[in-house]
Amino acid sequence: MITLISGTNRTNSWTGKVVDVYKSRLRLKGVKFESLDLRDLPLDIMKIDMYKKRSDKFLAVENEFLIPAKKFIFIMPEYNGSYPGILKLMLDISDIEKCYFYKKAVLVGVSSGRAGNVRGMDDLTNVLNYLRIDVSYLKIPISRVSEQFDEKGEFISDETILLFDQQINLLVNM
Ligand SMILES: Cc1cc2nc3c(=O)[nH]c(=O)nc-3n(C[C@H](O)[C@H](O)[C@H](O)COP(=O)(O)O)c2cc1C
């Protein structure tokens, strides 16, 4: 199973719009996937004993989206030069052996600035490698994200679509 993770809990995020484009490419290629939007993480995850005792609602997230996944697609914005804290929080409170060990991942970075979250993708690569996940060499930075959509909200970067398709092919064959 493949799980696509939308790596922010910000409402109306540009990341969410990029995720929708990526999902449409997966569907076009007939690749089955599940989708976890970090806006849907349970609100009770952040508590003093969160590293020891996962809430029942978070256990349900693990069971539905993380444990059965063999491969992950992480699409995440650049917040203060890296990936969002909510994503690290999810990694930190997970049962890491069951959720992540010896799995595969591809990464897409999103930013309003020029960097396209390159640093965030590198940071996440380090963490995922620590979690024994193989990360694909093909990382896709999307900089100046609002300029990648026209006034009707259509994604206009054919170059990026091509990269999404390449990345999906790589993921399927990883
Ligand atoms: C907390 C926070 C920190 C941010 N830090 C950066 C940054 O370091 N570099 C950058 O280019 N954009 C930064 N941005 C802007 C985001 O890249 C921008 O909102 C972009 O649309 C992707 O985020 P989104 O998916 O939440 O919309 C930041 C946004 C937020 C909310």
XYZ file of C-alpha atoms and ligand atoms in Angstrom:
205
model
C 0.000 0.000 0.000
C 1.083 3.578 -0.731
C 0.157 6.412 1.655
C 0.344 10.006 0.488
C 0.954 12.381 3.412
C -0.061 16.021 3.082
C 2.485 17.464 5.488
C 0.771 20.469 7.046
C -2.297 21.118 9.162
C -2.715 24.655 7.774
C -6.148 25.251 6.255
C -6.331 26.288 2.592
C -2.677 25.447 2.166
C -0.963 25.542 -1.208
C 0.429 22.162 -0.274
C -3.142 20.844 -0.327
C -3.557 22.131 -3.892
C -0.306 20.454 -4.972
C -1.488 17.257 -3.263
C -4.666 17.356 -5.371
C -2.571 17.632 -8.563
C -0.365 14.727 -7.441
C -3.425 12.609 -6.626
C -4.842 13.211 -10.097
C -1.569 11.931 -11.634
C -1.685 8.810 -9.422
C -5.282 8.163 -10.504
C -4.417 8.701 -14.190
C -1.706 6.087 -13.880
C -4.016 3.700 -12.027
C -1.819 3.686 -8.918
C -3.807 2.902 -5.767
C -3.068 4.985 -2.681
C -4.412 6.115 0.667
C -4.244 9.732 1.725
C -3.418 11.170 5.143
C -3.904 14.914 5.555
C -2.247 16.177 8.741
C -5.248 18.461 9.282
C -7.021 15.235 10.221
C -4.620 14.253 12.979
C -6.530 13.906 16.258
C -6.340 16.950 18.497
C -5.445 14.866 21.544
C -1.975 13.887 20.246
C -0.176 16.656 22.104
C -0.086 15.839 25.758
C 2.579 15.281 28.380
C 2.671 11.493 28.046
C 2.330 11.463 24.262
C 5.657 9.692 23.694
C 4.646 6.787 25.911
C 0.918 6.444 25.411
C -0.656 7.047 22.018
C -4.283 8.140 22.055
C -6.869 5.718 20.678
C -7.535 8.138 17.843
C -3.869 8.245 16.865
C -3.669 4.446 17.066
C -6.495 4.416 14.514
C -4.437 6.704 12.220
C -1.462 4.364 12.568
C -3.587 1.327 11.810
C -5.302 2.854 8.784
C -2.537 4.884 7.117
C 0.933 4.162 8.519
C 1.362 0.521 9.510
C -0.134 -1.011 6.310
C 1.870 1.333 4.052
C 4.979 -0.041 2.381
C 5.694 3.256 0.609
C 5.071 6.916 1.402
C 4.724 10.102 -0.625
C 5.492 13.138 1.556
C 4.354 16.484 0.135
C 5.211 19.241 2.569
C 5.648 23.017 2.733
C 8.654 24.997 3.854
C 8.114 26.513 7.292
C 11.077 28.477 8.641
C 13.555 26.778 6.378
C 12.411 23.201 6.955
C 9.390 20.906 7.037
C 6.485 21.586 9.433
C 6.699 20.655 13.092
C 3.376 18.822 12.928
C 5.002 16.275 10.622
C 7.939 15.741 12.986
C 5.468 15.447 15.865
C 3.661 12.668 14.015
C 6.933 10.838 13.357
C 8.013 11.249 16.994
C 4.851 9.826 18.528
C 4.478 6.919 16.086
C 5.379 3.330 16.772
C 8.423 3.761 14.546
C 9.239 0.102 13.973
C 5.738 -0.770 12.833
C 5.084 2.432 10.929
C 8.384 3.184 9.181
C 11.167 0.621 9.420
C 12.440 -0.711 6.040
C 9.916 1.197 3.937
C 10.349 3.545 0.931
C 9.529 7.206 0.339
C 9.487 9.993 -2.230
C 9.410 13.696 -1.358
C 7.892 16.877 -2.803
C 8.670 20.296 -1.279
C 6.461 23.387 -1.552
C 7.296 27.006 -0.802
C 6.323 30.564 -1.553
C 10.021 31.459 -1.673
C 12.673 30.360 -4.105
C 13.986 27.281 -2.339
C 11.046 24.921 -2.874
C 11.751 23.466 0.548
C 14.984 21.832 -0.618
C 16.370 22.078 2.907
C 13.190 20.662 4.404
C 13.398 17.706 2.035
C 17.024 17.134 3.032
C 16.120 17.438 6.723
C 13.280 14.973 6.291
C 15.560 12.619 4.348
C 17.921 12.499 7.331
C 15.089 11.727 9.719
C 13.531 9.130 7.417
C 16.927 7.465 6.917
C 17.221 7.311 10.708
C 13.842 5.560 10.605
C 15.347 3.076 8.098
C 13.304 4.402 5.189
C 14.925 4.497 1.738
C 14.273 7.910 0.173
C 14.307 8.275 -3.618
C 16.948 10.510 -5.198
C 14.250 12.315 -7.181
C 13.073 15.067 -4.843
C 10.799 17.700 -6.378
C 11.055 21.308 -5.153
C 8.121 23.557 -6.050
C 9.124 27.159 -5.472
C 6.878 30.236 -5.774
C 3.973 27.847 -5.541
C 1.202 30.386 -6.196
C 2.728 31.105 -9.611
C 2.327 27.451 -10.599
C -1.463 27.884 -10.730
C -3.491 30.118 -13.078
C -6.375 32.378 -11.987
C -8.824 29.480 -12.406
C -6.740 27.366 -10.030
C -5.379 25.102 -12.775
C -1.835 23.818 -12.339
C 0.187 25.199 -15.234
C 3.659 23.715 -14.852
C 3.993 20.916 -17.428
C 7.588 20.435 -16.287
C 6.447 19.639 -12.756
C 3.738 17.266 -14.018
C 6.459 15.412 -15.900
C 8.506 15.168 -12.703
C 5.477 13.909 -10.750
C 4.994 11.179 -13.358
C 8.680 10.215 -13.203
C 8.572 10.134 -9.428
C 5.438 7.978 -9.402
C 7.121 5.504 -11.793
C 10.139 5.367 -9.496
C 7.971 4.849 -6.429
C 6.028 2.024 -8.028
C 9.275 0.265 -8.915
C 11.121 0.924 -5.638
C 4.957 29.032 9.805
C 5.338 29.327 8.387
C 6.670 29.443 8.054
C 7.045 29.690 6.724
N 8.382 29.719 6.403
C 8.734 29.825 5.094
C 10.109 29.729 4.706
O 10.992 29.506 5.488
N 10.411 29.846 3.381
C 9.444 30.053 2.432
O 9.754 30.149 1.238
N 8.137 30.136 2.777
C 7.776 30.014 4.079
N 6.451 30.061 4.429
C 5.461 30.248 3.402
C 5.041 28.914 2.838
O 6.094 28.339 2.101
C 3.849 29.200 1.980
O 2.755 29.387 2.850
C 3.555 28.183 0.909
O 2.278 28.508 0.395
C 3.511 26.741 1.374
O 2.843 26.597 2.590
P 1.326 26.147 2.685
O 1.245 24.796 2.044
O 1.023 26.138 4.135
O 0.501 27.153 1.920
C 6.054 29.843 5.737
C 4.709 29.741 6.092
C 4.335 29.466 7.388
C 2.862 29.303 7.728
